[in-house]
GROMACS .gro file of C-alpha atoms in nm:
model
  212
    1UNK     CA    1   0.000   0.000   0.000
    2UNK     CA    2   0.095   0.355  -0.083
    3UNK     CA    3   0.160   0.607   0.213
    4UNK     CA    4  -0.162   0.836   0.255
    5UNK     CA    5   0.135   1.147   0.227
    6UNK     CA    6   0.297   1.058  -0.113
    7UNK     CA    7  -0.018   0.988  -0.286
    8UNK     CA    8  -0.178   1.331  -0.171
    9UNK     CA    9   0.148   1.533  -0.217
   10UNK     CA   10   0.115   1.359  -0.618
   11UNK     CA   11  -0.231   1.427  -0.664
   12UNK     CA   12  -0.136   1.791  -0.531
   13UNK     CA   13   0.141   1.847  -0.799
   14UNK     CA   14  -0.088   1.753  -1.067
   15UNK     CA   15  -0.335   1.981  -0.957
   16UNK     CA   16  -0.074   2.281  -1.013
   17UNK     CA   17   0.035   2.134  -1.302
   18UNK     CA   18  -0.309   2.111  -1.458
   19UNK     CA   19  -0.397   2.430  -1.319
   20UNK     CA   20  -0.114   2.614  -1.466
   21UNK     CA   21  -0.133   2.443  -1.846
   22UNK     CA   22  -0.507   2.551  -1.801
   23UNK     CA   23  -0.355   2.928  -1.709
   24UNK     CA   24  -0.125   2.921  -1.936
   25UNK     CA   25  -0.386   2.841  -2.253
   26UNK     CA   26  -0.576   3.130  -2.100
   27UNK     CA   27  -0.331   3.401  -2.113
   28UNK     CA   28  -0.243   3.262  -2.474
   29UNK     CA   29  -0.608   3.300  -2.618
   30UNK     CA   30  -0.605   3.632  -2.455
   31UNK     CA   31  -0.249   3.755  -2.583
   32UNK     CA   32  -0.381   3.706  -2.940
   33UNK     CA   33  -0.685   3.894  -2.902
   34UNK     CA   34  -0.513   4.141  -2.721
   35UNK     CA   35  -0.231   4.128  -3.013
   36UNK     CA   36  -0.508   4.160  -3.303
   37UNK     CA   37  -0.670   4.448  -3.131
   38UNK     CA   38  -0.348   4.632  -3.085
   39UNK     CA   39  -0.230   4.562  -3.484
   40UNK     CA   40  -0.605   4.671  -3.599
   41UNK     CA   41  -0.551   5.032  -3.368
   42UNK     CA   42  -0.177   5.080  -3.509
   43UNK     CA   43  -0.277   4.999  -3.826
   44UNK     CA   44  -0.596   5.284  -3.830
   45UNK     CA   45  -0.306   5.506  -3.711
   46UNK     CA   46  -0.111   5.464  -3.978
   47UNK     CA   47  -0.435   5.482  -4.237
   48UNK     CA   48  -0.581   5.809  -4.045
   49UNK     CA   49  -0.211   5.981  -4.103
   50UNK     CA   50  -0.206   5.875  -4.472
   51UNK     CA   51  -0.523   6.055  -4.544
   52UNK     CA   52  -0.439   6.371  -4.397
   53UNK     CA   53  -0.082   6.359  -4.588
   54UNK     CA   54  -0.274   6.319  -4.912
   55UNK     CA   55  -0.541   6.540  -4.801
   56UNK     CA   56  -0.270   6.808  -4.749
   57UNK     CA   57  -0.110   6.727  -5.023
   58UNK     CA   58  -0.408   6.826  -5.230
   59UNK     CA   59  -0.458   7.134  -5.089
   60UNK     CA   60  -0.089   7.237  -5.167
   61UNK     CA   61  -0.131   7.161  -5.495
   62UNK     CA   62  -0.431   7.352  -5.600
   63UNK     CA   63  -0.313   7.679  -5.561
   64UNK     CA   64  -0.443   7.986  -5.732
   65UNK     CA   65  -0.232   8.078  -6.027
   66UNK     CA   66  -0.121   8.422  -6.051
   67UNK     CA   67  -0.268   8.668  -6.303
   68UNK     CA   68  -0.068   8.785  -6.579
   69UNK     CA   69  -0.149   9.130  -6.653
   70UNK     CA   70   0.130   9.137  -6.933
   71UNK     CA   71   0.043   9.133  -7.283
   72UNK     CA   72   0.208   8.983  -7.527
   73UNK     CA   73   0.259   9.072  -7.911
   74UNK     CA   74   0.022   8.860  -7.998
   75UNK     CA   75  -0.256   8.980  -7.749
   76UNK     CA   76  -0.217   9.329  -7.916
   77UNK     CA   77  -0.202   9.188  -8.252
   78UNK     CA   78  -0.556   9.065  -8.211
   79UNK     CA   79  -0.689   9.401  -7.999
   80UNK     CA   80  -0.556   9.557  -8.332
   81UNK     CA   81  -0.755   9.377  -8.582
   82UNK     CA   82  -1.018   9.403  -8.365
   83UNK     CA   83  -1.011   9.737  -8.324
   84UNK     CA   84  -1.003   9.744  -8.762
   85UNK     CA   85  -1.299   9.542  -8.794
   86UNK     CA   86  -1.527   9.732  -8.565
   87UNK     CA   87  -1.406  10.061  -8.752
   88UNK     CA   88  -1.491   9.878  -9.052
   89UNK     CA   89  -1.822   9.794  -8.918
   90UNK     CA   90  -1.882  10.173  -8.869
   91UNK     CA   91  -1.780  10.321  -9.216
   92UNK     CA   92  -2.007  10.058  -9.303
   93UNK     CA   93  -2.325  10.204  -9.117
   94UNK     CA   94  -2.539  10.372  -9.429
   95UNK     CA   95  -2.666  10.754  -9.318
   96UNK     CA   96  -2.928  10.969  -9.471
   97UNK     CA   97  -2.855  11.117  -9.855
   98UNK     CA   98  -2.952  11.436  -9.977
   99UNK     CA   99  -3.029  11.383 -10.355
  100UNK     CA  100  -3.082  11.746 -10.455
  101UNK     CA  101  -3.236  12.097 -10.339
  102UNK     CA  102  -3.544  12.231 -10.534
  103UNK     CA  103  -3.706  12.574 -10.503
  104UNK     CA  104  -4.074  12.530 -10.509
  105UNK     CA  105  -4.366  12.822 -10.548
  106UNK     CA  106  -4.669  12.805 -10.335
  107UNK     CA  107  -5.011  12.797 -10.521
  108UNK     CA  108  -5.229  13.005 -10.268
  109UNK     CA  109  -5.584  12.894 -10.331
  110UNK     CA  110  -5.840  13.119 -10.216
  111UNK     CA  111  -6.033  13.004  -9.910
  112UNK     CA  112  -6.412  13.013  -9.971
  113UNK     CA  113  -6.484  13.073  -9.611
  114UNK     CA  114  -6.311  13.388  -9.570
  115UNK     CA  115  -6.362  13.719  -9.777
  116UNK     CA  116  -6.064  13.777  -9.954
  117UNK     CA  117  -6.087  14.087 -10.011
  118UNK     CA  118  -6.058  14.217  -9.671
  119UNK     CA  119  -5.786  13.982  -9.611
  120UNK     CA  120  -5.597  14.107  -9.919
  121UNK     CA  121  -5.680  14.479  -9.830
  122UNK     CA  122  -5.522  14.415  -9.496
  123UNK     CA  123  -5.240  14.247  -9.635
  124UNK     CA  124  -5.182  14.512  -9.901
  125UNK     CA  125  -5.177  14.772  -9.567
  126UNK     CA  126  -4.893  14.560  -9.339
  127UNK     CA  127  -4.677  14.454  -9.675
  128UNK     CA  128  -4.691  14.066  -9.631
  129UNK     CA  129  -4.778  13.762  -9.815
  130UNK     CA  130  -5.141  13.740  -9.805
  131UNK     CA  131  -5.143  13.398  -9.705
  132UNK     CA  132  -4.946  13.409  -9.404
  133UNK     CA  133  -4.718  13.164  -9.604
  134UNK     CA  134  -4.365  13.189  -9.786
  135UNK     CA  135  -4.432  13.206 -10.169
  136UNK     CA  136  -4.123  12.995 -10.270
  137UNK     CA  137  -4.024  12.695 -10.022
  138UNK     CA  138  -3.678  12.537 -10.060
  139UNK     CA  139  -3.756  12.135 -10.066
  140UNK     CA  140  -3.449  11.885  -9.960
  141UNK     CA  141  -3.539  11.525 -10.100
  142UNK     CA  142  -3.394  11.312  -9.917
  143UNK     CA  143  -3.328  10.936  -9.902
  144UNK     CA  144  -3.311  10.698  -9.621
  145UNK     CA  145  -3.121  10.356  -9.594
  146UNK     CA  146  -3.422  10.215  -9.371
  147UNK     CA  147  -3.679  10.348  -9.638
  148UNK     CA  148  -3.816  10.626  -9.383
  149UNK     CA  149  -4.114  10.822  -9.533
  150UNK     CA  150  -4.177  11.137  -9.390
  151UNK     CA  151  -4.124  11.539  -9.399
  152UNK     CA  152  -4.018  11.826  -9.158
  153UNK     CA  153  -4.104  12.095  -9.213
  154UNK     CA  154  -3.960  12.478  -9.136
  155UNK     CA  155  -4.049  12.872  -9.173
  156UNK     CA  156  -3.949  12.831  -9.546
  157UNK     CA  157  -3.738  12.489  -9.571
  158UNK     CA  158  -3.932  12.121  -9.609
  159UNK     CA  159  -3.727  11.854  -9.582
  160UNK     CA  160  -3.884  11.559  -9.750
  161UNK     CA  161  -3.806  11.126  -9.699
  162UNK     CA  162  -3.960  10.867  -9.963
  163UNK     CA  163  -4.054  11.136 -10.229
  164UNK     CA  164  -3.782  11.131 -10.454
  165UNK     CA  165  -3.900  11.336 -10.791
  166UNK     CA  166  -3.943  11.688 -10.788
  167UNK     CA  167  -4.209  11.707 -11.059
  168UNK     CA  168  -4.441  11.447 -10.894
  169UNK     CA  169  -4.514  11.705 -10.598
  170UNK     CA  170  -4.672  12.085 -10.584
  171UNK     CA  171  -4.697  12.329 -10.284
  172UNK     CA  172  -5.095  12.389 -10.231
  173UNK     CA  173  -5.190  12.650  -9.954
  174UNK     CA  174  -5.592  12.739  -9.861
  175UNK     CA  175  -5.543  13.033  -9.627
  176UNK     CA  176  -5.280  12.955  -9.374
  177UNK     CA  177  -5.291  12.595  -9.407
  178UNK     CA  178  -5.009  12.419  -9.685
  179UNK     CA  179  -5.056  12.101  -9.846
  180UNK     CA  180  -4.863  11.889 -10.044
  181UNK     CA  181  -4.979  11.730 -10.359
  182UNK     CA  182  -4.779  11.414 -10.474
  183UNK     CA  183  -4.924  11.296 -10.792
  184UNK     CA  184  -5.322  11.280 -10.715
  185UNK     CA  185  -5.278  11.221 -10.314
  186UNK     CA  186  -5.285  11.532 -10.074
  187UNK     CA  187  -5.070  11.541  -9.750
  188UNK     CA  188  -5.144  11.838  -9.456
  189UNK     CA  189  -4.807  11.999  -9.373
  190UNK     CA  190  -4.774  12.132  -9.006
  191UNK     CA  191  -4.467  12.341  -8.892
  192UNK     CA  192  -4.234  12.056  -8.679
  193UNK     CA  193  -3.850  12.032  -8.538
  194UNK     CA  194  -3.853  11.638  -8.531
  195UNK     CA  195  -3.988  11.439  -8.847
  196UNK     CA  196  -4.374  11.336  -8.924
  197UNK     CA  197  -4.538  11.133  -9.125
  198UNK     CA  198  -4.742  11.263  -9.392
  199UNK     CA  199  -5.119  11.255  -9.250
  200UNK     CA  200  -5.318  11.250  -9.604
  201UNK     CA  201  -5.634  11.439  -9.651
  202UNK     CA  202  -5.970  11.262  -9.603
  203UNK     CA  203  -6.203  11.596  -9.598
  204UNK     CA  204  -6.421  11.605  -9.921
  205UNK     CA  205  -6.478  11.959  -9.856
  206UNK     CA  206  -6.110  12.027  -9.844
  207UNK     CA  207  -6.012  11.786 -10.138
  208UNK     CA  208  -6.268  11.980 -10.334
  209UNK     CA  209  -6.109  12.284 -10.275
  210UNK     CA  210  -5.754  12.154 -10.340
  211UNK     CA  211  -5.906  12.021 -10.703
  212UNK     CA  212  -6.089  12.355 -10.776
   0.00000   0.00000   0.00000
C-alpha cells in the first residue's frame, strides 16, 4: 500500500500542473486577441495619417495661379484687328442722302370761307404775303437707308423722306394751311422740329377745294 502522504502530495502536484497548463492556454487566447486588437488600432493610425498627408497634399497643390497682366505681341495683334474690324463695321453704317435741293412756289388757293378781299386789303396795308405763307419753299429730298417716309417741315425749308422726284409734288396753300400734292394724293403739312409722317387728306370739302 501507498503512504496516505505521497499519494496526496502527487495528486497535489498535478493539480498545479493542470492548473497552470489551463492558465497558461488562457493568457495565450487572450495575448492574441489582445495582439489583433493592438495591430487593428496601429494599423488605423497609420491609415488616419495617410489621409491627412494626401489630403494636405491636395490642398498644396491647388493653388491659385497668378494673373498675368502682361500682354504679349500677340494679345495686341488681335486688340488691333479688332479694333479694324469694328471701324470697318462703322464706315459701313449707311446715313441719310440728300439727292438734290429744289425751289418750289406756293399755289395760294383762295379760301371760300373767308372774304378775300378784306384779307388782301389788310395784307396790301402791313406789306406781307397774303397767305401768311412763304411764296417759294426750298424742298431737300432726301433718301433713307431704312426706307423712312416722312417730312419736316420749317419757316421756309421742307425737308422731305420717300418722295424722290421733284415734278411728282406741288406746294398747295388754302389760307394759312399748306398742303402737299404728290401725284393725285394730298398730304397736310404742319410746322415741326422732329420728323412726321405725312397725315393724307380725307375731308371732301377740303379735297374739293384743293381740285378747284
Amino acid at each position: 500500500m501507498q503512504n496516505p502522504a505521497k499519494s496526496k502530495g502527487m495528486f497535489l502536484a498535478i493539480g498545479i500542473f493542470v492548473g497552470m497548463l489551463v492558465a497558461f492556454g488562457i493568457v495565450w487566447l487572450d495575448f492574441g486577441r489582445i495582439s489583433e486588437k493592438v495591430i487593428g488600432q496601429v494599423q488605423q493610425v497609420f491609415s488616419a495619417d495617410k489621409t491627412m498627408h494626401d489630403t494636405i497634399k491636395i490642398i498644396v497643390e491647388k493653388e491659385v495661379p497668378a494673373v498675368d497682366n502682361t500682354l504679349d505681341d500677340t494679345d495686341v495683334d488681335t486688340m488691333a484687328t479688332d479694333s479694324v474690324a469694328v471701324d470697318s463695321l462703322t464706315m459701313l453704317v449707311k446715313k441719310d442722302e440728300l439727292l438734290y435741293t429744289k425751289n418750289i412756289k406756293l399755289i395760294a388757293l383762295d379760301d371760300k370761307d373767308k372774304a378775300p378781299g378784306i384779307d388782301s386789303a389788310m395784307a396790301k396795308a402791313a406789306d406781307v404775303d397774303p397767305s401768311g405763307l412763304p411764296a417759294v419753299y426750298a424742298v431737300e429730298f432726301w433718301k433713307s437707308p431704312i426706307n423712312y417716309k416722312g417730312y419736316k417741315l420749317g419757316r421756309n425749308k421742307l425737308v422731305l423722306f420717300g418722295i424722290y422726284q421733284s415734278d411728282d409734288i406741288s406746294l398747295v396753300s388754302i389760307g394759312n394751311n399748306l398742303f402737299l400734292k404728290n401725284r393725285d394724293l394730298y398730304f397736310r403739312l404742319e410746322q415741326a422740329e422732329d420728323f412726321c409722317s405725312f397725315n393724307p387728306v380725307t375731308d371732301k370739302n377740303t379735297l374739293a377745294q384743293l381740285n378747284q
